[in-house]
PDB file of C-alpha atoms in Angstrom:
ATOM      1  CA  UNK I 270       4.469  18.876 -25.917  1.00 96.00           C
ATOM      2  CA  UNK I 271       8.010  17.740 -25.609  1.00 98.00           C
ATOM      3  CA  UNK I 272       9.537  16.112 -22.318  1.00 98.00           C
ATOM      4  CA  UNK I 273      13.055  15.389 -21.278  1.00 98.00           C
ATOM      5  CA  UNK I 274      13.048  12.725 -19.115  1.00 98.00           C
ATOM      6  CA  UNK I 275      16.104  11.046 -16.970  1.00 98.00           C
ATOM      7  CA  UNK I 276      16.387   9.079 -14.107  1.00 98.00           C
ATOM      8  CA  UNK I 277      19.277   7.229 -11.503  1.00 98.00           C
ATOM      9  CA  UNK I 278      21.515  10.523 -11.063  1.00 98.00           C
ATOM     10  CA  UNK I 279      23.068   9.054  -8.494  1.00 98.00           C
ATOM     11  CA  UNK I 280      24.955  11.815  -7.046  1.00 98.00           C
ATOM     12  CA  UNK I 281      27.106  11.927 -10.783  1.00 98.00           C
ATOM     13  CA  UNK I 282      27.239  16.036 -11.178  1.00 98.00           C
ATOM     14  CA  UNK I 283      29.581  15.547 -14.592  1.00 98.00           C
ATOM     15  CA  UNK I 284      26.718  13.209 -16.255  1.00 98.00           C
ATOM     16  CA  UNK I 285      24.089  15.387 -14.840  1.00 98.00           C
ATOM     17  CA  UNK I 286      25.501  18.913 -15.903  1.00 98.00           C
ATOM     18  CA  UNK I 287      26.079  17.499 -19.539  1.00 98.00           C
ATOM     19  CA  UNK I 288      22.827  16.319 -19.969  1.00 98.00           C
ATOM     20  CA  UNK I 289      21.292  19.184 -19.084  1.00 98.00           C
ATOM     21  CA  UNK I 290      23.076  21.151 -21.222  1.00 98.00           C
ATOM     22  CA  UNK I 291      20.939  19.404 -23.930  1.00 97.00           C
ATOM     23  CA  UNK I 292      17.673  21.153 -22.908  1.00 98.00           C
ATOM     24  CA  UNK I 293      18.706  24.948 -24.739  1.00 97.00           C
ATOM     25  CA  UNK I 294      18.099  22.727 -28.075  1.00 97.00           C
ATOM     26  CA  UNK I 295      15.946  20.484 -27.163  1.00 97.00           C
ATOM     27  CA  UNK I 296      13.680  22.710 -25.748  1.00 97.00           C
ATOM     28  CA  UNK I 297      11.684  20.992 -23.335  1.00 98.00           C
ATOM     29  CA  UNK I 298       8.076  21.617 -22.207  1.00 98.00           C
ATOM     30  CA  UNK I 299       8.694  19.930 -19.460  1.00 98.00           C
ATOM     31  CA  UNK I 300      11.498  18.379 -17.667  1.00 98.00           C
ATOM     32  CA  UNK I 301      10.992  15.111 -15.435  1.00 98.00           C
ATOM     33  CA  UNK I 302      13.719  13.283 -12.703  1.00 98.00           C
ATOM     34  CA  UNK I 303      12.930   9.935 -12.462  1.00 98.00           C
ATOM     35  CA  UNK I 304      14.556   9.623  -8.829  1.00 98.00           C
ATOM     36  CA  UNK I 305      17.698   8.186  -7.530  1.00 98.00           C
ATOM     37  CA  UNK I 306      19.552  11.928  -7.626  1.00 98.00           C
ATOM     38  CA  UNK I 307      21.395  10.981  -4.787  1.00 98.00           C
ATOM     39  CA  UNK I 308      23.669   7.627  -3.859  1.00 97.00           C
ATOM     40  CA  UNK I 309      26.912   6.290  -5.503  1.00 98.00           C
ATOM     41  CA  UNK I 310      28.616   9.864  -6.691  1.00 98.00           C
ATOM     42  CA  UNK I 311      30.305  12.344  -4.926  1.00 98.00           C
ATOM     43  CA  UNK I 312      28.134  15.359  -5.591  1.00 98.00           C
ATOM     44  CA  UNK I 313      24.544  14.617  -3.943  1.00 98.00           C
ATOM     45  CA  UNK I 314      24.338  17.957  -2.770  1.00 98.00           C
ATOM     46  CA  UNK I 315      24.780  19.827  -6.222  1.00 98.00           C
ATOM     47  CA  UNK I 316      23.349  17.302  -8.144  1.00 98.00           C
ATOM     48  CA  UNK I 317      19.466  17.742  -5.461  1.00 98.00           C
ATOM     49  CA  UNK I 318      20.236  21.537  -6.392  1.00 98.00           C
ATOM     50  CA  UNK I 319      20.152  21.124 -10.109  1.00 98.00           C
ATOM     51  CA  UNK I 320      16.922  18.860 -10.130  1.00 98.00           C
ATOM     52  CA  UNK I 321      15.013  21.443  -8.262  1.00 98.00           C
ATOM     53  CA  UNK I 322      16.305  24.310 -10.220  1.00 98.00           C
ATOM     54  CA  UNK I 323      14.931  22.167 -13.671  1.00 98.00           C
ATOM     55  CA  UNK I 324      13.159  19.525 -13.186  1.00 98.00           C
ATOM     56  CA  UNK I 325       8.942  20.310 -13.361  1.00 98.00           C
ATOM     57  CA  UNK I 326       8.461  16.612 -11.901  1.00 98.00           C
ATOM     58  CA  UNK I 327      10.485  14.784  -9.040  1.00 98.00           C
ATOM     59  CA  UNK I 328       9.917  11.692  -8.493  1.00 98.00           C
ATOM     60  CA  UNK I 329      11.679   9.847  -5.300  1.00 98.00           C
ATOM     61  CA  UNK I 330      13.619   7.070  -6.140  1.00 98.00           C
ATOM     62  CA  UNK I 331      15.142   4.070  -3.422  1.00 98.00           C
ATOM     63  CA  UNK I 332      18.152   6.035  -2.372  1.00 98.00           C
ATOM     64  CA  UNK I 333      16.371   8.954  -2.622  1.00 98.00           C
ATOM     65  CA  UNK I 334      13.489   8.291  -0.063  1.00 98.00           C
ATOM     66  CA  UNK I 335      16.191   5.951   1.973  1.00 97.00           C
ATOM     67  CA  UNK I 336      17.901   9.000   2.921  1.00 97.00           C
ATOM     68  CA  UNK I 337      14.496  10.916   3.566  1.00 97.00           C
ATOM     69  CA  UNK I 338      13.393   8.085   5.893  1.00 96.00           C
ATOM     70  CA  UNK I 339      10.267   7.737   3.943  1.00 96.00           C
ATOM     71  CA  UNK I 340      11.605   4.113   3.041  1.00 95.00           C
ATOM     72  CA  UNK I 341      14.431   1.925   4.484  1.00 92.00           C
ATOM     73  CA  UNK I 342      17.632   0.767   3.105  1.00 93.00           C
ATOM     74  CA  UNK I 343      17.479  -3.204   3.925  1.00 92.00           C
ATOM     75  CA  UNK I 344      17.536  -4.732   0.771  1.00 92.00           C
ATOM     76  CA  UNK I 345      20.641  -2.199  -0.405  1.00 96.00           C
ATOM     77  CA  UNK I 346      24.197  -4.519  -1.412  1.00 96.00           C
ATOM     78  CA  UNK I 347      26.828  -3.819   1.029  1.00 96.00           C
ATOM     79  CA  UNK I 348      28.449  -0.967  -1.538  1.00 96.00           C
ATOM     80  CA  UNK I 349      24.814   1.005  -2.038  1.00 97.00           C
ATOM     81  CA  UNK I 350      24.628   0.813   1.834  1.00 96.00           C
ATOM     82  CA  UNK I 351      28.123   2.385   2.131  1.00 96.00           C
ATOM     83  CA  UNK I 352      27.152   4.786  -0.146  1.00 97.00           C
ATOM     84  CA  UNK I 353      23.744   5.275   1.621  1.00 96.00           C
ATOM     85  CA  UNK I 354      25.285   6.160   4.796  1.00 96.00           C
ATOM     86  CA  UNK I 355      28.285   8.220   3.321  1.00 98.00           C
ATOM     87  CA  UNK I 356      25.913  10.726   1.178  1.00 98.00           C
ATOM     88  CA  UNK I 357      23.622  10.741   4.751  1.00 96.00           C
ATOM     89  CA  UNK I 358      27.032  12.341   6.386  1.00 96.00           C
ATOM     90  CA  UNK I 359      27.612  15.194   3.360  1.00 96.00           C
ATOM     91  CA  UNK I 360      24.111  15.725   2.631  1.00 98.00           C
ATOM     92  CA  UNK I 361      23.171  19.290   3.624  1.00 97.00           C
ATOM     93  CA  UNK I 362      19.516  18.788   5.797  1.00 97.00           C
ATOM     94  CA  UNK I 363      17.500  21.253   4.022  1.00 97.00           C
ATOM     95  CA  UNK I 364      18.544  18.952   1.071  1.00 98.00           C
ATOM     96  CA  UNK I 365      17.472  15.748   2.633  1.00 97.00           C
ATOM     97  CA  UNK I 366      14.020  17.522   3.054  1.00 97.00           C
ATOM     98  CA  UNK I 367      13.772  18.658  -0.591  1.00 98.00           C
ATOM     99  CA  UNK I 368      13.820  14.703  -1.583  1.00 98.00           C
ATOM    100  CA  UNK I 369      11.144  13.842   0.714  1.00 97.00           C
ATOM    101  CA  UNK I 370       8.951  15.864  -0.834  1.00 97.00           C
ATOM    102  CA  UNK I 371       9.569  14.367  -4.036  1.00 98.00           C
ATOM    103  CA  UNK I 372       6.365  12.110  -5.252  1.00 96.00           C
ATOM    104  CA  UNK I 373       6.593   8.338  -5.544  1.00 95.00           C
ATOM    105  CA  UNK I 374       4.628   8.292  -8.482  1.00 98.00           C
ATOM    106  CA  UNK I 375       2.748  11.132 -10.766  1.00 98.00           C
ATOM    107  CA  UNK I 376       0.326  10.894 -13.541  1.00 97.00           C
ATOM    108  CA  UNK I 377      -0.102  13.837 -16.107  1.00 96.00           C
ATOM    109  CA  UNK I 378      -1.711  14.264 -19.469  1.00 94.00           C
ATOM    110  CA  UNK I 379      -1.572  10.154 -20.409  1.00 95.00           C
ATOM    111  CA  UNK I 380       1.650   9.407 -18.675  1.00 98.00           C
ATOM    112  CA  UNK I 381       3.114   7.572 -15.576  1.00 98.00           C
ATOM    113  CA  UNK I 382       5.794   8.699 -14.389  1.00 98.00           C
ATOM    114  CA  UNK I 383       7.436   6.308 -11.555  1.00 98.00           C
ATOM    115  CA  UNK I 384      11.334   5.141 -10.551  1.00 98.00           C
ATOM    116  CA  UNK I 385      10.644   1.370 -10.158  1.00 98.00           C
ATOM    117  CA  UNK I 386       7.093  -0.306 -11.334  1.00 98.00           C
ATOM    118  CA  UNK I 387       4.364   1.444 -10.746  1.00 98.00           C
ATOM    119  CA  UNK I 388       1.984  -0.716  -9.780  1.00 98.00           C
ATOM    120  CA  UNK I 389       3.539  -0.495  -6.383  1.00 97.00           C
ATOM    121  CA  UNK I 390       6.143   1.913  -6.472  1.00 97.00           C
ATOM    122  CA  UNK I 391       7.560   1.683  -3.203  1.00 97.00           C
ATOM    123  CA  UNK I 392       8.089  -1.804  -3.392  1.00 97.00           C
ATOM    124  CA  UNK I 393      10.609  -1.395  -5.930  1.00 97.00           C
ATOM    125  CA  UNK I 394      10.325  -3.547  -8.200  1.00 97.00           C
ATOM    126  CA  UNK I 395      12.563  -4.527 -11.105  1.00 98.00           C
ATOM    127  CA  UNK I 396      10.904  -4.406 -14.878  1.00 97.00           C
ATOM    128  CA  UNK I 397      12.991  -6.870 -17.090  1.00 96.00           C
ATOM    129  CA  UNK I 398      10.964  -9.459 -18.880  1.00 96.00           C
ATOM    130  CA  UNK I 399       8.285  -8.846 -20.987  1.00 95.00           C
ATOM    131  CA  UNK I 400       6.326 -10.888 -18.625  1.00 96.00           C
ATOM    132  CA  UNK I 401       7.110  -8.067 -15.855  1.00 97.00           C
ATOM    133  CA  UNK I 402       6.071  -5.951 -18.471  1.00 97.00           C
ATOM    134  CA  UNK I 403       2.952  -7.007 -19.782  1.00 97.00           C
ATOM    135  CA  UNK I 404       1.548  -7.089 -15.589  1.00 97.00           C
ATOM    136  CA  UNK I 405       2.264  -2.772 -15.979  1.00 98.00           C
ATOM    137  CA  UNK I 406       0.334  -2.696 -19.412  1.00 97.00           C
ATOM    138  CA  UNK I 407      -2.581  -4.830 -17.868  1.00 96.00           C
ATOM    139  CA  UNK I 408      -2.333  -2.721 -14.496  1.00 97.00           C
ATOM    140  CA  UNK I 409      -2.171   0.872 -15.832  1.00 97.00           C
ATOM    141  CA  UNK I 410      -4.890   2.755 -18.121  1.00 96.00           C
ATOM    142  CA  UNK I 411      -2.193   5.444 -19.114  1.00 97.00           C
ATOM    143  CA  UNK I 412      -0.856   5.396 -22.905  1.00 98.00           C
ATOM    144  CA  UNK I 413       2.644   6.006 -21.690  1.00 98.00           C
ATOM    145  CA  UNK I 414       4.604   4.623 -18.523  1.00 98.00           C
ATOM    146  CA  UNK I 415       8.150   6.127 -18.176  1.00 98.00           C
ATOM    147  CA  UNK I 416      10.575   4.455 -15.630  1.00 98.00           C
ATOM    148  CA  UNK I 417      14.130   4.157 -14.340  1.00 98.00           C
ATOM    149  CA  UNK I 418      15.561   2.092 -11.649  1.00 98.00           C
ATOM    150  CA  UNK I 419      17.593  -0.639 -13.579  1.00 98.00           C
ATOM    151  CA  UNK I 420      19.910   1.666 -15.343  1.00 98.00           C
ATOM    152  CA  UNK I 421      19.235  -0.114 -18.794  1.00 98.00           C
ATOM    153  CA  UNK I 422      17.265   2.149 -21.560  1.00 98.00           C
ATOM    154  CA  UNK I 423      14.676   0.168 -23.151  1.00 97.00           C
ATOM    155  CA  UNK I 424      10.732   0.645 -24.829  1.00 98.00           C
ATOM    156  CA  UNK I 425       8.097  -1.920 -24.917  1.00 98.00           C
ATOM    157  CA  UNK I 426       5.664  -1.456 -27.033  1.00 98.00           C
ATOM    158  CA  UNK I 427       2.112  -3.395 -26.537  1.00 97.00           C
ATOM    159  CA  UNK I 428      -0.576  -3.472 -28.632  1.00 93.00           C
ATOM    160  CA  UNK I 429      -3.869  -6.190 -28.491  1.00 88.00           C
ATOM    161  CA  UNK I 430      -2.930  -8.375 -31.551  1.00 87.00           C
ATOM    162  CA  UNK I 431       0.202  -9.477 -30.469  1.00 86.00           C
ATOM    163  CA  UNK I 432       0.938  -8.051 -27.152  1.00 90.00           C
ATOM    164  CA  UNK I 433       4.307  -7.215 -26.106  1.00 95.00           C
ATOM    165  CA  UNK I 434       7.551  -6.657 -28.057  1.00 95.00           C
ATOM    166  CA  UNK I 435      11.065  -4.487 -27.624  1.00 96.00           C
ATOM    167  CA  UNK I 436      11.682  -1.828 -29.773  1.00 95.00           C
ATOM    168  CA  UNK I 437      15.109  -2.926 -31.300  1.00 92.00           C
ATOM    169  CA  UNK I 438      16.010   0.679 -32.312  1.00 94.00           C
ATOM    170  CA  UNK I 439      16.386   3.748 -29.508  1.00 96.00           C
ATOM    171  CA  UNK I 440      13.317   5.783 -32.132  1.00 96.00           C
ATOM    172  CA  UNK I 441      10.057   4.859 -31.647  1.00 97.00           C
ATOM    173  CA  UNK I 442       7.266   6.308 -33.632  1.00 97.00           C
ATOM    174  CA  UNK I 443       3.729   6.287 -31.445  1.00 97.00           C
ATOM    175  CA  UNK I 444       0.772   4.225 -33.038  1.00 96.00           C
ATOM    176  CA  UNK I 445      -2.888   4.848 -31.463  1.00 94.00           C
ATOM    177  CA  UNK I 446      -3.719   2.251 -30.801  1.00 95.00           C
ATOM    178  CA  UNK I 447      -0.067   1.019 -28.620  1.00 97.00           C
ATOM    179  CA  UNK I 448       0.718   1.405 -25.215  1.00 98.00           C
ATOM    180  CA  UNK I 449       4.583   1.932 -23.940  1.00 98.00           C
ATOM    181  CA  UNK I 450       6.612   1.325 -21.319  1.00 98.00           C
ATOM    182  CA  UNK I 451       9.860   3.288 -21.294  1.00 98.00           C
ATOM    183  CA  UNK I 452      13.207   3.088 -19.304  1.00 98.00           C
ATOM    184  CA  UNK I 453      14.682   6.176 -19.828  1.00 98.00           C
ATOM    185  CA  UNK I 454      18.418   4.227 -18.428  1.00 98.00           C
ATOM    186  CA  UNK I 455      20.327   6.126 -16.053  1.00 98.00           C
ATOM    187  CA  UNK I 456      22.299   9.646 -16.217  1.00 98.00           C
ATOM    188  CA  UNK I 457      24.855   8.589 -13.614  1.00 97.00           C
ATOM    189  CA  UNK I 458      25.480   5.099 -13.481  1.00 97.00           C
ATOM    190  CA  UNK I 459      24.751   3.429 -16.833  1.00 96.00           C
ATOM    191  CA  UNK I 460      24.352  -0.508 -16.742  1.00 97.00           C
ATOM    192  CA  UNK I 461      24.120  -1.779 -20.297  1.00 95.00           C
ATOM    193  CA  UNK I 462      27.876  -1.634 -21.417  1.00 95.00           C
ATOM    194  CA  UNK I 463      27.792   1.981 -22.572  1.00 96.00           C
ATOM    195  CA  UNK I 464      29.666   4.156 -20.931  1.00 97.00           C
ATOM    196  CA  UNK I 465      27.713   7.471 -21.517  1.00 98.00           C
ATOM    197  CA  UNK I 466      24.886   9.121 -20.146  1.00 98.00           C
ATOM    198  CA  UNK I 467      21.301   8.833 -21.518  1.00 98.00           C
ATOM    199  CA  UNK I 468      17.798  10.515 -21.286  1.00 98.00           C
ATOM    200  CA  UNK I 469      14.811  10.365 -23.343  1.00 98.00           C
ATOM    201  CA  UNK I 470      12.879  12.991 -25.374  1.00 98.00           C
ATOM    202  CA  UNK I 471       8.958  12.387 -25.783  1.00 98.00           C
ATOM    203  CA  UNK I 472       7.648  14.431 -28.408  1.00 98.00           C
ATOM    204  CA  UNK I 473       3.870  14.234 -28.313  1.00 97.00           C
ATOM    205  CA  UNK I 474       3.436  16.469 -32.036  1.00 96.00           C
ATOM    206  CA  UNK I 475       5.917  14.349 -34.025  1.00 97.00           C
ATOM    207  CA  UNK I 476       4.994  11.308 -32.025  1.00 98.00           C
ATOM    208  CA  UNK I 477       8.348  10.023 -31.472  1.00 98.00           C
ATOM    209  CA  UNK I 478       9.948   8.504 -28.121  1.00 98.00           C
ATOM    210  CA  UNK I 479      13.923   9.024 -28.650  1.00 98.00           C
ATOM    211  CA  UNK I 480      16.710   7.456 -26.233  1.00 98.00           C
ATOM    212  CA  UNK I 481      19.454   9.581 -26.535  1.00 98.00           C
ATOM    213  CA  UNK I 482      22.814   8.972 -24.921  1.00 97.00           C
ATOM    214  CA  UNK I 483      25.261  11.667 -24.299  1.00 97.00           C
ATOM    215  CA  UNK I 484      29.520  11.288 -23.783  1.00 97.00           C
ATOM    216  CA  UNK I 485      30.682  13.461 -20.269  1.00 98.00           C
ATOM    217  CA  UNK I 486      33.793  13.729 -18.160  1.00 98.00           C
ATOM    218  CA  UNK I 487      33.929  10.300 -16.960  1.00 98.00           C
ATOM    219  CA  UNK I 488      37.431  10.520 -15.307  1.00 98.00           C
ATOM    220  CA  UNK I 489      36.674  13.761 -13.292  1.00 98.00           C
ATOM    221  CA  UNK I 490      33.910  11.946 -11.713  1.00 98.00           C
ATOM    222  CA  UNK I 491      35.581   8.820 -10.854  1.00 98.00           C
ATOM    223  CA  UNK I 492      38.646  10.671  -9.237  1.00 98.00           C
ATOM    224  CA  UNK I 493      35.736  12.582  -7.252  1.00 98.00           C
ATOM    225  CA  UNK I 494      34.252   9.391  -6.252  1.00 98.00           C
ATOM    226  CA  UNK I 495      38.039   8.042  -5.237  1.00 98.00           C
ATOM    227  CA  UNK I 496      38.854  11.359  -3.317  1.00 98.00           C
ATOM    228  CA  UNK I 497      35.495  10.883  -1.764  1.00 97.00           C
ATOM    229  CA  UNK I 498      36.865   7.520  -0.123  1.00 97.00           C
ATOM    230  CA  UNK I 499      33.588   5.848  -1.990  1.00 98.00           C
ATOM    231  CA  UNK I 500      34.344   2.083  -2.836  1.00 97.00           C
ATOM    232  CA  UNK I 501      36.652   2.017  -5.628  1.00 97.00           C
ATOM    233  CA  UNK I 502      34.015  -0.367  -7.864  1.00 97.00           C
ATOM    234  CA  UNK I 503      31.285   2.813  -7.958  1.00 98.00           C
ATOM    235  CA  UNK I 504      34.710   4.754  -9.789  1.00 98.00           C
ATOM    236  CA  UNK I 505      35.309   1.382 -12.070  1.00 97.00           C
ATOM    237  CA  UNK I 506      31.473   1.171 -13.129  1.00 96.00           C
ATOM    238  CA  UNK I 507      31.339   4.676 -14.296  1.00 98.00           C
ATOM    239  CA  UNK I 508      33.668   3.000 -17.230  1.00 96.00           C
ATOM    240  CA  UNK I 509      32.593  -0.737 -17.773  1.00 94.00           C
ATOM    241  CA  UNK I 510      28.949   0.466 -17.244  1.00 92.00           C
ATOM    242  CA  UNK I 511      27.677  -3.032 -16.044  1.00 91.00           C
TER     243      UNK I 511
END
């Protein structure tokens, strides 16, 4: 089985649309959105079309379920809350109802699959200690936990001798008797200094976990975001991707 997992869209159509190009060669079993499609980028509307059309799991991420009214938008910075209510102005309704159908969390085949932590997933939590880390492993049965929500691709691998370490490469080869945690980063708004989009493969028969990262039009989407009227630092980000 092969996945082809992303996550934190963020409304970034370029980043999206160039990923997704990938899947012809990759070819996916299945495809999974870890949430946040919408928020930030100019194109929520396209970019809530293209997850449906490919993605086998949805999950809902903050901005995502903010604009559903499943959740609010409280703890949002001033700039996500701009953004919150600017995509809530352009975002088509039949749209808004597609993300609040989207699932908070799933489990399938040894896998969870959530946006923030899942051992509460609408509380949103942050994963980015191995402390935070080890509470998932000693919280969730599954093998494999896959999450986004902080923008910054990692794996943690835990096994009972000597707990939890990061992987320092972006290749992981599966041992039996591990457990992993996976940030798959972001597609649309990267946060760890590289400016490029990035999604993970899971290949259950070569038992490899791959973060891949993927050059798009960067400039076309920060004029969008400009011409949008968007706050100019969601345009800047797409380039110093911190």
């Amino acid at each position: 089985m092969r996945y082809f997992i992303f996550s934190d869209i963020h409304g970034n159509v370029e980043a999206l649309e160039r990923v997704l190009e990938e899947t012809p060669s990759q070819r996916p079993d299945i495809i999974v959105s870890l949430g946040d499609v919408v928020g930030y980028g100019a194109n929520p509307n396209e970019c809530v079309d293209l997850v449906d059309e490919h993605a086998h799991i949805k999950i809902g991420g903050n901005h995502d379920l903010a604009i559903a009214g499943i959740t609010d938008s409280d703890d949002f910075n001033s700039v996500a809350k701009k953004a919150i209510r600017w995509t809530a102005t352009i975002l088509h309704p039949q749209r808004i109802e597609m993300l609040g159908r989207y699932d908070p969390m799933r489990r399938h085949d040894g896998c969870v699959f959530a946006h923030a932590s899942p051992i509460a997933p609408l509380d949103w939590d942050y994963i980015y200690t191995i402390k935070q880390a080890q509470r998932v492993f000693d919280t969730v049965s599954e093998k494999f936990i896959f999450i986004g929500h902080t923008h910054v691709p990692g794996i943690v691998v835990w096994d009972r001798r000597d707990g939890c370490s990061v992987v320092e490469s972006s290749i992981v080869q599966i041992r039996p008797e591990c457990k992993y945690l996976v940030n798959v980063g972001s597609i649309g708004q990267p946060r760890d200094g590289i400016a490029a989009a990035t999604y993970v493969l899971f290949d259950t028969k070569k038992g490899t976990i791959t973060i891949r990262r993927i050059p798009y039009d960067i400039e076309q989407a920060q004029e969008k975001i400009r011409s949008a009227g968007l706050p100019e630092s969601l345009a800047s980000r797409l380039v110093t991707a911190t």
